[in-house]
XYZ file of C-alpha atoms in Angstrom:
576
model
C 23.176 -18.059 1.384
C 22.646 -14.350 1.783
C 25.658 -12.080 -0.514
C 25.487 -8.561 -0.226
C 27.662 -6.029 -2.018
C 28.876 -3.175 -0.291
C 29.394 0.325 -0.931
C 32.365 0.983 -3.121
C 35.532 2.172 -0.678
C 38.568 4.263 -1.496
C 41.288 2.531 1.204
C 41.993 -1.210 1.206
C 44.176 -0.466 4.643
C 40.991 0.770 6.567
C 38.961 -2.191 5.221
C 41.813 -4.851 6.054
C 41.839 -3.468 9.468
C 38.323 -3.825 9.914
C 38.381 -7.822 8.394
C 41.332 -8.844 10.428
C 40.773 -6.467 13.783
C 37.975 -8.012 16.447
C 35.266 -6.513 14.967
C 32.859 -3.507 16.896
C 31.754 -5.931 19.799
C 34.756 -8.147 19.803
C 33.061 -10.694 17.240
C 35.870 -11.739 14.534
C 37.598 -14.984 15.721
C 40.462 -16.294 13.971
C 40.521 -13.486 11.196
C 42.449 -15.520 8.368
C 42.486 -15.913 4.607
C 40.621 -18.707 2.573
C 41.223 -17.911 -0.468
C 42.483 -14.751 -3.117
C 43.700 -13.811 -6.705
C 47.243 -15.821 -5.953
C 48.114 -18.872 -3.712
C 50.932 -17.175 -2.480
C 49.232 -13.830 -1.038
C 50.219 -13.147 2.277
C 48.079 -13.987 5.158
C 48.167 -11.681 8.302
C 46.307 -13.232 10.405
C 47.991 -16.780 10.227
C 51.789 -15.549 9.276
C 53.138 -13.337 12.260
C 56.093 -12.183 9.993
C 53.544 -10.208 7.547
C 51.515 -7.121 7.891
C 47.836 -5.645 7.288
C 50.398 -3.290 5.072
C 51.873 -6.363 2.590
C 48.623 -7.289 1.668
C 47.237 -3.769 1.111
C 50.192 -2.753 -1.191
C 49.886 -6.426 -3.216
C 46.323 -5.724 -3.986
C 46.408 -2.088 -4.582
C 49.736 -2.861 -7.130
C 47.246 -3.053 -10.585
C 45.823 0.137 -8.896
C 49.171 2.421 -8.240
C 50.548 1.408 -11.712
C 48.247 3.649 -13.082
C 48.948 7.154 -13.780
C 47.141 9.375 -10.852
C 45.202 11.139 -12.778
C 43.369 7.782 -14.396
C 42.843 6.060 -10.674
C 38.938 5.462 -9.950
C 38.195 7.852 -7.047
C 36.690 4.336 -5.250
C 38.860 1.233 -5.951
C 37.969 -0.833 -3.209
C 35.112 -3.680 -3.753
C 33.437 -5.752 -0.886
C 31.106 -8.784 -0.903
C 30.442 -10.519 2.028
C 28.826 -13.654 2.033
C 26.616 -15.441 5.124
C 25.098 -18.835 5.516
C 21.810 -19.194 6.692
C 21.359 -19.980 10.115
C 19.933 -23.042 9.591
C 23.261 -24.251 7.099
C 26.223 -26.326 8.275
C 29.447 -24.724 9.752
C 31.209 -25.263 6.237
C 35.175 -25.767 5.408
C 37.797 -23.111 5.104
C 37.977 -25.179 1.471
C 34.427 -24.634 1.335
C 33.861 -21.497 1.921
C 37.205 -20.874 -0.273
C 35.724 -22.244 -3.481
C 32.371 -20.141 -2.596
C 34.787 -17.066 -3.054
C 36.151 -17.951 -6.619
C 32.558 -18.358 -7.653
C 31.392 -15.337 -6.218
C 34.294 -13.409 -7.726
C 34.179 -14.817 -11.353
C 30.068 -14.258 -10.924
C 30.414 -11.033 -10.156
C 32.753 -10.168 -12.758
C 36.029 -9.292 -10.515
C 37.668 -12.296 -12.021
C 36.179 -14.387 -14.448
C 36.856 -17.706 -14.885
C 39.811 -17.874 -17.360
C 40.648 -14.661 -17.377
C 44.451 -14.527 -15.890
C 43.991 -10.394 -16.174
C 41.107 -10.150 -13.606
C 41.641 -8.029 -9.847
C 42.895 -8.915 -7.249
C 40.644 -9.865 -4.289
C 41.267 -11.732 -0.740
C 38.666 -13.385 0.489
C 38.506 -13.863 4.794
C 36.927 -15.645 7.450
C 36.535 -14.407 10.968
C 33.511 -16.217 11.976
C 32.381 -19.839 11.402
C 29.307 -18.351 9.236
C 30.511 -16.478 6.366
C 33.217 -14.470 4.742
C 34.352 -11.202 3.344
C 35.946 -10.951 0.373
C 37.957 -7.381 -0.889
C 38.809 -6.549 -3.773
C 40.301 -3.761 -6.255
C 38.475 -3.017 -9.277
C 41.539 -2.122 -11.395
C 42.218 -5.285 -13.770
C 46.285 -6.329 -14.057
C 46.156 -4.710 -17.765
C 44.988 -1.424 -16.150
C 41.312 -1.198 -17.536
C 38.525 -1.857 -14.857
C 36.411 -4.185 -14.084
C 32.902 -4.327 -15.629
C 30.739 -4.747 -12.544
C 27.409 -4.100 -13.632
C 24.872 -5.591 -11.997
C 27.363 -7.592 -9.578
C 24.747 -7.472 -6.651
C 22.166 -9.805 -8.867
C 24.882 -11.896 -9.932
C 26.373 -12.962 -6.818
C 22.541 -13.569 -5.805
C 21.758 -15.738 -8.808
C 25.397 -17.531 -8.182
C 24.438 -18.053 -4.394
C 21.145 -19.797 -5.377
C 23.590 -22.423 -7.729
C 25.667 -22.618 -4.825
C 23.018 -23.273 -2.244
C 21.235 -26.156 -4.697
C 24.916 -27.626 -4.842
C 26.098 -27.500 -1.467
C 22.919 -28.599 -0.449
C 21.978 -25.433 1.479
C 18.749 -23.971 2.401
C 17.279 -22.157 -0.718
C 16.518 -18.288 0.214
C 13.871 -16.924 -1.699
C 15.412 -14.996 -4.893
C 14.776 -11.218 -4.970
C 13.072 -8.870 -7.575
C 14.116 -5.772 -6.768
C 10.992 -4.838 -4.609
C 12.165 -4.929 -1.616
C 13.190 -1.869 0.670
C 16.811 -1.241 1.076
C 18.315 -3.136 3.703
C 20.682 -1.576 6.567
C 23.647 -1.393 6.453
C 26.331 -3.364 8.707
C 27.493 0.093 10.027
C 23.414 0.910 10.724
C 23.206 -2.594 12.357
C 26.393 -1.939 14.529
C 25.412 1.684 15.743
C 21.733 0.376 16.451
C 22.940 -2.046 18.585
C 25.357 -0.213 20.655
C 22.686 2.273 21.336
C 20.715 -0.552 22.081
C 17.976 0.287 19.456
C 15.573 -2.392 19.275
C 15.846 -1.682 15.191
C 18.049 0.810 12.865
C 16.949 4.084 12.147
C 16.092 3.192 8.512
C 14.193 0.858 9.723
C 12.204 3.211 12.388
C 11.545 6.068 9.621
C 10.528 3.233 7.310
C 7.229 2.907 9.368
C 6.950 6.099 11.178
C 6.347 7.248 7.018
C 4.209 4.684 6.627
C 1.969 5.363 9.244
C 2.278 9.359 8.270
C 0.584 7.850 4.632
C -1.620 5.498 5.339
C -5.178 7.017 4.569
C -4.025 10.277 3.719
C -5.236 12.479 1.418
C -3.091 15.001 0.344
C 0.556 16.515 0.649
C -0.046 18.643 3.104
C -1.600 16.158 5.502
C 1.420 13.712 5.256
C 3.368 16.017 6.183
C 1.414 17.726 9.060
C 1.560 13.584 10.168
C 4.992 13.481 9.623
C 5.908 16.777 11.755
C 3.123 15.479 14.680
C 4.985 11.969 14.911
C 8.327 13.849 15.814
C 10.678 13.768 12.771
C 12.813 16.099 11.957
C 11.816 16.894 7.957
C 13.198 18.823 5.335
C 11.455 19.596 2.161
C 13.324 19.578 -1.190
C 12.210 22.310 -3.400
C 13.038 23.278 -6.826
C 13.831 27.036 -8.078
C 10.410 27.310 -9.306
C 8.844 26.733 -6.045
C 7.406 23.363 -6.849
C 8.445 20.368 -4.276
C 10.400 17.799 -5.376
C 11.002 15.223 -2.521
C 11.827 14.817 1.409
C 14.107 13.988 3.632
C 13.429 12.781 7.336
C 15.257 11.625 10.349
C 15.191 10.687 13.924
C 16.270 13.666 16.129
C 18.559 11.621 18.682
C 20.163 9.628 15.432
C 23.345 11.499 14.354
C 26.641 11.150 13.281
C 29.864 11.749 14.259
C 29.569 15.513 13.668
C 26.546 15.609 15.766
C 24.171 16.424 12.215
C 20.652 14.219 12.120
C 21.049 11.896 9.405
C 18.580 12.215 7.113
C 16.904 9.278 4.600
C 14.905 10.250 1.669
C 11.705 8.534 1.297
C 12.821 6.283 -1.960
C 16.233 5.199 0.557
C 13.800 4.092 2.645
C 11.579 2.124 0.370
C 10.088 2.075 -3.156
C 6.939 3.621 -2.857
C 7.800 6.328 -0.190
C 9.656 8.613 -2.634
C 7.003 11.676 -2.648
C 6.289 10.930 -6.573
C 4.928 7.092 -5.540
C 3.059 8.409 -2.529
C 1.359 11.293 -5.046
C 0.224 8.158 -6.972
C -2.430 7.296 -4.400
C -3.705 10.827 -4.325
C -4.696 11.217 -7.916
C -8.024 10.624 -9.079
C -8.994 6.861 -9.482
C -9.549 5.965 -13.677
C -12.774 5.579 -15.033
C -12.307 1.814 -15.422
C -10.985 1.272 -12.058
C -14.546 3.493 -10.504
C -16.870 1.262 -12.264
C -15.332 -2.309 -11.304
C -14.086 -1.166 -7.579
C -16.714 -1.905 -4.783
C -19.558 0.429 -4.658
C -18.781 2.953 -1.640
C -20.706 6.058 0.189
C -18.436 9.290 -0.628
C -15.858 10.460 1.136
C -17.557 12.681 3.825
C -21.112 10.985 3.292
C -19.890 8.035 5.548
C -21.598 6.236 8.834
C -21.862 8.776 11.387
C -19.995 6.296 14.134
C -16.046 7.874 13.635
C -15.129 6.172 16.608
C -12.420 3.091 17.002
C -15.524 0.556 17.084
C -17.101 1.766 13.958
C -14.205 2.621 12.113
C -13.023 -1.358 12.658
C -16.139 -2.558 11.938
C -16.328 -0.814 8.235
C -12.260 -2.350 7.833
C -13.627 -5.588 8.455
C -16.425 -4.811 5.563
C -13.732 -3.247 3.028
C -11.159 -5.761 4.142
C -13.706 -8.747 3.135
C -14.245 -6.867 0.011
C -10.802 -6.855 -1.081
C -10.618 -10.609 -0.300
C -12.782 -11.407 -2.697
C -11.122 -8.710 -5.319
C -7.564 -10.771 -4.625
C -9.767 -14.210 -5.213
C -10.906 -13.141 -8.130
C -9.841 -9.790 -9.679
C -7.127 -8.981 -12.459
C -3.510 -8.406 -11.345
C -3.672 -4.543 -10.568
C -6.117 -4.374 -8.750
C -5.112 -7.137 -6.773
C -2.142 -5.210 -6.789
C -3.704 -1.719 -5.631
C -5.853 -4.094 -2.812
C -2.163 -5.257 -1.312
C -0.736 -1.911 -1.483
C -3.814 -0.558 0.665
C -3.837 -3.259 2.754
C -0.754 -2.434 3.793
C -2.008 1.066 5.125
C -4.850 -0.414 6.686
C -2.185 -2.717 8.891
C -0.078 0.134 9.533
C -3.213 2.729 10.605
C -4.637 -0.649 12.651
C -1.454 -1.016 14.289
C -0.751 2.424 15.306
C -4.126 2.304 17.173
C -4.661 -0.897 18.888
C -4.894 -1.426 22.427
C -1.525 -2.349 24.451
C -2.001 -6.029 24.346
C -2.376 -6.723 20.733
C 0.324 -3.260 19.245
C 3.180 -5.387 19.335
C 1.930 -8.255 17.010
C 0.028 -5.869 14.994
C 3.223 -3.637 14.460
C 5.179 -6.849 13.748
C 2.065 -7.830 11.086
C 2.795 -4.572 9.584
C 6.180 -4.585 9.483
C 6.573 -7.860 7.880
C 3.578 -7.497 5.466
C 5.277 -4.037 4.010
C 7.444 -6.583 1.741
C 4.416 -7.925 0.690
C 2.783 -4.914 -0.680
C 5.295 -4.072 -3.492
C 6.003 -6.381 -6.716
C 6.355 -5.795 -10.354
C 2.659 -5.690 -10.856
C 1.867 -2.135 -10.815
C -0.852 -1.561 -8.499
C -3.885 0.774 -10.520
C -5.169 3.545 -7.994
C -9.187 3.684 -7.650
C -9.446 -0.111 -6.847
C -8.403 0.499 -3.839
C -10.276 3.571 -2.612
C -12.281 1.513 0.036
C -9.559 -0.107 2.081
C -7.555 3.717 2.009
C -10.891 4.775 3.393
C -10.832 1.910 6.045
C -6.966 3.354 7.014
C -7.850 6.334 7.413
C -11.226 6.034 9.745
C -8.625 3.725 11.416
C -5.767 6.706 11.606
C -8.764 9.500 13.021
C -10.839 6.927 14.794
C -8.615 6.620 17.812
C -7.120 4.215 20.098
C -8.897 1.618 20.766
C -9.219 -0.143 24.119
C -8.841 -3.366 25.090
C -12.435 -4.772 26.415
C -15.706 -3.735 24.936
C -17.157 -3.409 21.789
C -14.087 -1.517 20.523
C -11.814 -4.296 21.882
C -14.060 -7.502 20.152
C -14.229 -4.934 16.616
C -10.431 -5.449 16.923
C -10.912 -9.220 17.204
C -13.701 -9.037 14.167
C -11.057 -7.413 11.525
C -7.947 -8.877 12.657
C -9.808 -12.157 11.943
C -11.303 -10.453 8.252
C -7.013 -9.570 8.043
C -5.688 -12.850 8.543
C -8.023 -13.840 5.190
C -6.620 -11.109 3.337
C -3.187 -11.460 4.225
C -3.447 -15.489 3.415
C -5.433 -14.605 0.102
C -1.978 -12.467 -0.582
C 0.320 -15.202 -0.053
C -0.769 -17.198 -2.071
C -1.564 -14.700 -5.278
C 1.869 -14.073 -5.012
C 2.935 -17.519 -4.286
C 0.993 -18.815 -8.090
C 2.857 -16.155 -9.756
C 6.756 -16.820 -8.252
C 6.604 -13.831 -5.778
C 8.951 -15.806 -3.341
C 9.660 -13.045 -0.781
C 6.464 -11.478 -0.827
C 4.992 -14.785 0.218
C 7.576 -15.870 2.542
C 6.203 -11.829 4.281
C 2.656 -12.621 3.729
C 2.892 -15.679 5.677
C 5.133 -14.004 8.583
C 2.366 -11.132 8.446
C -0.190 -13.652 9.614
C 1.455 -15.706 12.145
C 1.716 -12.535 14.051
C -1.938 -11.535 13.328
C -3.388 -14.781 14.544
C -0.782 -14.011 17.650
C -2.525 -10.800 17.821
C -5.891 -12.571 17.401
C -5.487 -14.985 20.152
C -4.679 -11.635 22.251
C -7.768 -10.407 21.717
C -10.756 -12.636 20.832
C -10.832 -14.357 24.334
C -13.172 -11.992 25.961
C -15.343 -11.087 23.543
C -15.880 -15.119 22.348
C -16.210 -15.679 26.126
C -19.098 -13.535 26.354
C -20.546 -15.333 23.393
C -19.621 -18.677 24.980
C -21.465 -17.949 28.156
C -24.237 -16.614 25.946
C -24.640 -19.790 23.984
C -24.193 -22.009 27.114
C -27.141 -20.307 28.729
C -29.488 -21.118 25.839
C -32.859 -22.816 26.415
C -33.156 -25.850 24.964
C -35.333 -26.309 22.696
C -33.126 -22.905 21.188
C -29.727 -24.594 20.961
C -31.440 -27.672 19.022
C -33.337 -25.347 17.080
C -29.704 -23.391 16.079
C -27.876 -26.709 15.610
C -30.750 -27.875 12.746
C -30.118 -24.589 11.235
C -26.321 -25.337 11.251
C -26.660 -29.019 9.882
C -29.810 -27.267 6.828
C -27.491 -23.935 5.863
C -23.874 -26.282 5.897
C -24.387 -30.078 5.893
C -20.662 -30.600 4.630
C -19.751 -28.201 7.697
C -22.236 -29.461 10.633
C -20.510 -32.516 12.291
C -16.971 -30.065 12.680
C -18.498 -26.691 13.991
C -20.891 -28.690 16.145
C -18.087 -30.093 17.565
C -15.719 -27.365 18.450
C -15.073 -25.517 21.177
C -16.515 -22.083 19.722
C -20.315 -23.932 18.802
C -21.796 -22.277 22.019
C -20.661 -18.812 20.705
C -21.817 -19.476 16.913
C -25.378 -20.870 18.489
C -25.892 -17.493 20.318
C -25.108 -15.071 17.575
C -27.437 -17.177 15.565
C -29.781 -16.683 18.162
C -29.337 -13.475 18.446
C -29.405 -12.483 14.309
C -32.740 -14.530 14.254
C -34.272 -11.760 17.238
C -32.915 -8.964 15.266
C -35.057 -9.625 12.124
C -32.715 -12.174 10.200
C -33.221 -15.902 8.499
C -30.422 -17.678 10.300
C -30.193 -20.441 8.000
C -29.952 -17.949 4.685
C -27.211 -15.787 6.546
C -25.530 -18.541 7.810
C -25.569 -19.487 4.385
C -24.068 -16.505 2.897
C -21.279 -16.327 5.333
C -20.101 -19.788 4.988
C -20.109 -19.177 0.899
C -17.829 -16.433 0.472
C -15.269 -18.192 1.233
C -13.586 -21.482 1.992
C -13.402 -22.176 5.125
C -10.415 -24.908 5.411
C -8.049 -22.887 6.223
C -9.502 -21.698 9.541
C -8.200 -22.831 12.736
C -12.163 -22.713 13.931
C -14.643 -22.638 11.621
C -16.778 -21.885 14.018
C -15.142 -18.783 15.346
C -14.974 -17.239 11.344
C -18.859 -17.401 11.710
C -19.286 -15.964 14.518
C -17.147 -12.707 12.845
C -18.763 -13.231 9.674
C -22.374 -13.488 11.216
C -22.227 -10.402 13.537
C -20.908 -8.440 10.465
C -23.696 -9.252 7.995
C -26.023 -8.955 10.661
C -25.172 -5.896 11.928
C -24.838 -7.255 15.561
C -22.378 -5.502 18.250
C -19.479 -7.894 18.097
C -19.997 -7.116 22.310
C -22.696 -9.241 23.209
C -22.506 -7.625 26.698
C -24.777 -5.168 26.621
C -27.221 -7.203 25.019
C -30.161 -9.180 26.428
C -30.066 -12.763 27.071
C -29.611 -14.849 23.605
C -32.990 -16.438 22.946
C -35.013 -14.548 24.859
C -38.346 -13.512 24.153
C -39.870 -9.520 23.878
C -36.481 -8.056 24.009
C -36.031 -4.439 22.898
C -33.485 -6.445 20.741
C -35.961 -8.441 19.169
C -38.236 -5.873 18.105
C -36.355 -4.563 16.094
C -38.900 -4.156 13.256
C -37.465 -5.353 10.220
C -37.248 -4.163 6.477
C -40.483 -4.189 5.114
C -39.783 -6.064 1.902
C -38.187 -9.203 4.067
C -35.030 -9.824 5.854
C -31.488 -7.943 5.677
C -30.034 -10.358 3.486
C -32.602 -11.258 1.381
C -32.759 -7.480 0.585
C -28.746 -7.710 -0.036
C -29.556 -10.406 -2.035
C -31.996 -8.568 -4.162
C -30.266 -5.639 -4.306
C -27.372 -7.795 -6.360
């Protein structure tokens, strides 16, 4: 049961008209009361003899007995209150007793209290109601609403255990603000796929993620195609912004602007500063060890930049495993950029899910854990060689890096869920988990090619090469062997094994490693995580393409020399 309270209003007419009237697309059905402050109150939509006008005048009576000069400038109040749309079509009676909980919750008329307001409370479609109100008590003193918005939720969650209702997870007052009904309307009569709050709300995002400093967020902003104004204070010094779409405006033909903090928490120019200042001592000496910014790989393109993601992003699984609440925290928050930088420059056939990904996992980024900058200063990194790396394309090594961190994502993103999950974050899990069904969506969009190169690879194997890989399967993980010699991936795992032992590496060690750094029972293929987990630690092109045969002897690939105290990861090993 979803209640939302509504801006405060200053005439009950307009709002009556708008309850009993057929609603913007024709909508409201059999507009009629349920329930109000008197048994008596005149219904307009079932009696023919009264008007929208006796009703008005009954509940604005408490309101006009005052003297003018002591009337609230906004009297009118408005909850309304939806089922979920997986409840039962409930009662008029029903739905009438919801309202005189809701309204003694709220504190427009407590139970008991014969001098609450006045309030109607109507139904015009099966799945919820509306109820109006005026805030002026019937002994002239108003009524004390603090807080009514987290009281009707906390009353809809006794409501929903009682009625037997499916139980929406409770908020925190985390979340982003929602739109409006009047946002909702206008987006869908100009057939906007979502409301403008909703399209600033990531065209910011993406304008932050992996920036580095005011003036680059905004030079973002301006190149995305917002319309931006800059708040500034007498002494010169910026206090905040305001953005909008340029075809969104209102009935006077002005934009209509948002402010970053209307659009969600940690957009208000103060919380974006926060990931700008210098990371704490404490937070440098536990985050991940990292080349300087500017001292980085010299591949900036969209293969290289996803291929150091999927490094950081495996990082900061590991951190949200194991690390202390902010900086599990500051990993989520950054995350969150990565996703939106990732989305913004995928190929066509994955952008969708990936913008959906982001979208959803944005909820999941904020809580009342305080994130502590510095721990996250790799992932930020990993957004923003993702931002300046470029689109990447579909096929090729750029295309089957996308596969590689999407996979590393869809660990990081499940990690998420279920830290907030242990500690009663209810929505952020319930986003975490959307987040990754539309990752593995955009998995599945682009793995196929890449893993069919690999599959062809492994298929073509000699022999005595295949039976050679599967031993090292069944010595590196015996709990593991009978499952990921059995699915459909093996052939792909068996050539990248191949091909790691050619480029210098102990198969059965790195195998090994990958398979310990984290369980693996979640996976849909075990097999598949391996291959991603392989070609990373190996430093192998996650397109095999280009690459001799798998197995193959005397192969440029193969002589490779290798690091002259031993192999890659035993010098990894060392080095920890």
């Amino acid at each position: 049961m979803i209640p939302r309270v509504h801006e405060m209003g200053n005439r009950t007419i307009g709002l009556l008209y708008y309850l009993y009237g057929p609603g913007t697309h024709e909508e409201h059905v059999d507009p009629h009361l349920v329930a109000a402050w008197d048994s008596l109150a005149p219904d307009p939509g079932r009696d023919p003899e009264t008007t929208y006008a006796d009703l008005q005048q009954l509940l604005d009576q408490p309101v006009e007995a005052l003297p003018k000069r002591a009337r609230p400038s906004e009297h009118v109040w408005h909850l309304s209150v939806r089922a979920a749309p997986e409840d039962p079509v409930l009662t008029d009676e029903q739905w009438g007793e919801i309202a005189r909980r809701m309204v003694a919750a709220t504190g427009i008329a407590p139970d008991g209290d014969t001098a609450g307001c006045r309030w109607a409370a109507v139904r015009h479609a099966e799945d919820h109601i509306h109820i109006i109100a005026t805030v002026v008590r019937e002994d002239g003193r108003q009524a004390r609403l603090r807080q009514d918005g987290k009281r009707a939720q906390a009353e809809a969650r006794r409501i929903e255990a009682d009625y037997g209702l499916r139980k929406l997870n409770a908020g925190d007052g985390t979340a982003a603000q929602r739109p409006t009904s009047a946002e909702r309307h206008k987006a869908s009569r100009e057939r906007r796929e979502r409301t403008p709050r909703e399209e600033l709300r990531e065209t910011v995002r993406r304008a932050v993620a992996g920036a580095e400093s005011e003036g680059e967020f905004f030079d973002r902003l301006a190149a995305s195609g917002l319309l931006v104004r800059r708040r500034i204070a007498p002494s010169g010094d910026l206090l905040g912004y305001t953005v909008a779409l340029p075809d969104d405006r209102n009935g006077k033909g002005e934009p209509v602007f948002y402010s970053g903090s209307k659009l969600a928490p940690d957009l208000s120019l103060p919380r974006i500063r926060e990931r700008w200042t210098s990371p704490t001592e404490s937070a440098v000496e536990n985050a991940e060890e990292q080349p300087p910014v500017g001292l980085r790989p010299v591949d900036t393109g969209p293969a290289g930049a996803r291929r150091r993601a999927a490094s950081a992003v495996w990082q900061a699984v590991l951190v949200v495993d194991q690390g202390d609440d902010t900086e599990v925290a500051a990993q989520l928050a950054a995350a969150g950029e990565v996703l939106d930088a990732l989305a913004k420059t995928s190929a066509a056939h994955t952008r969708r899910q990936l913008a959906d990904a982001a979208f959803a996992f944005e909820r999941a980024t904020r809580s009342h854990v305080r994130a502590v900058r510095g721990y996250d200063r790799a992932l930020r990194q990993a957004a923003r060689e993702l931002a300046y790396g470029g689109p990447a394309l579909g096929r090729g090594e750029e295309g089957a890096t996308t596969a590689m961190v999407i996979d590393m994502i869809v660990f990081l993103v499940t990690a998420a869920a279920h830290w907030h999950s242990r500690r009663g974050h209810a929505q952020q899990a319930a986003a975490a988990r959307e987040a990754a069904t539309h990752l593995r969506a955009a998995y599945h969009q682009s793995a196929p090619y890449p893993l069919g190169v690999l599959h062809e690879r492994g298929r073509h194997l000699a022999l005595p090469v295949h039976r050679q890989q599967a031993a090292t399967v069944r010595t590196a993980v015996p709990e593991l062997a009978e499952r990921v010699l059995g699915e459909a991936a093996w052939p792909a795992l068996a050539a990248t094994l191949a091909d790691a032992q050619a480029a210098g590496h102990d198969p059965a060690l790195l195998l090994a490693e990958a398979a310990g750094r984290r369980e693996l029972d979640t996976a849909d293929s075990i097999a598949e995580v391996l291959v991603w987990r392989l070609r990373r630690l190996a430093d192998l092109p996650a397109d095999a393409t280009a690459l001799p045969p798998a197995g193959a002897r005397n192969t440029p690939l193969q002589q490779r020399p290798a690091h002259p105290t031993g192999n890659r990861s035993d010098q990894r090993r060392k080095a920890r």
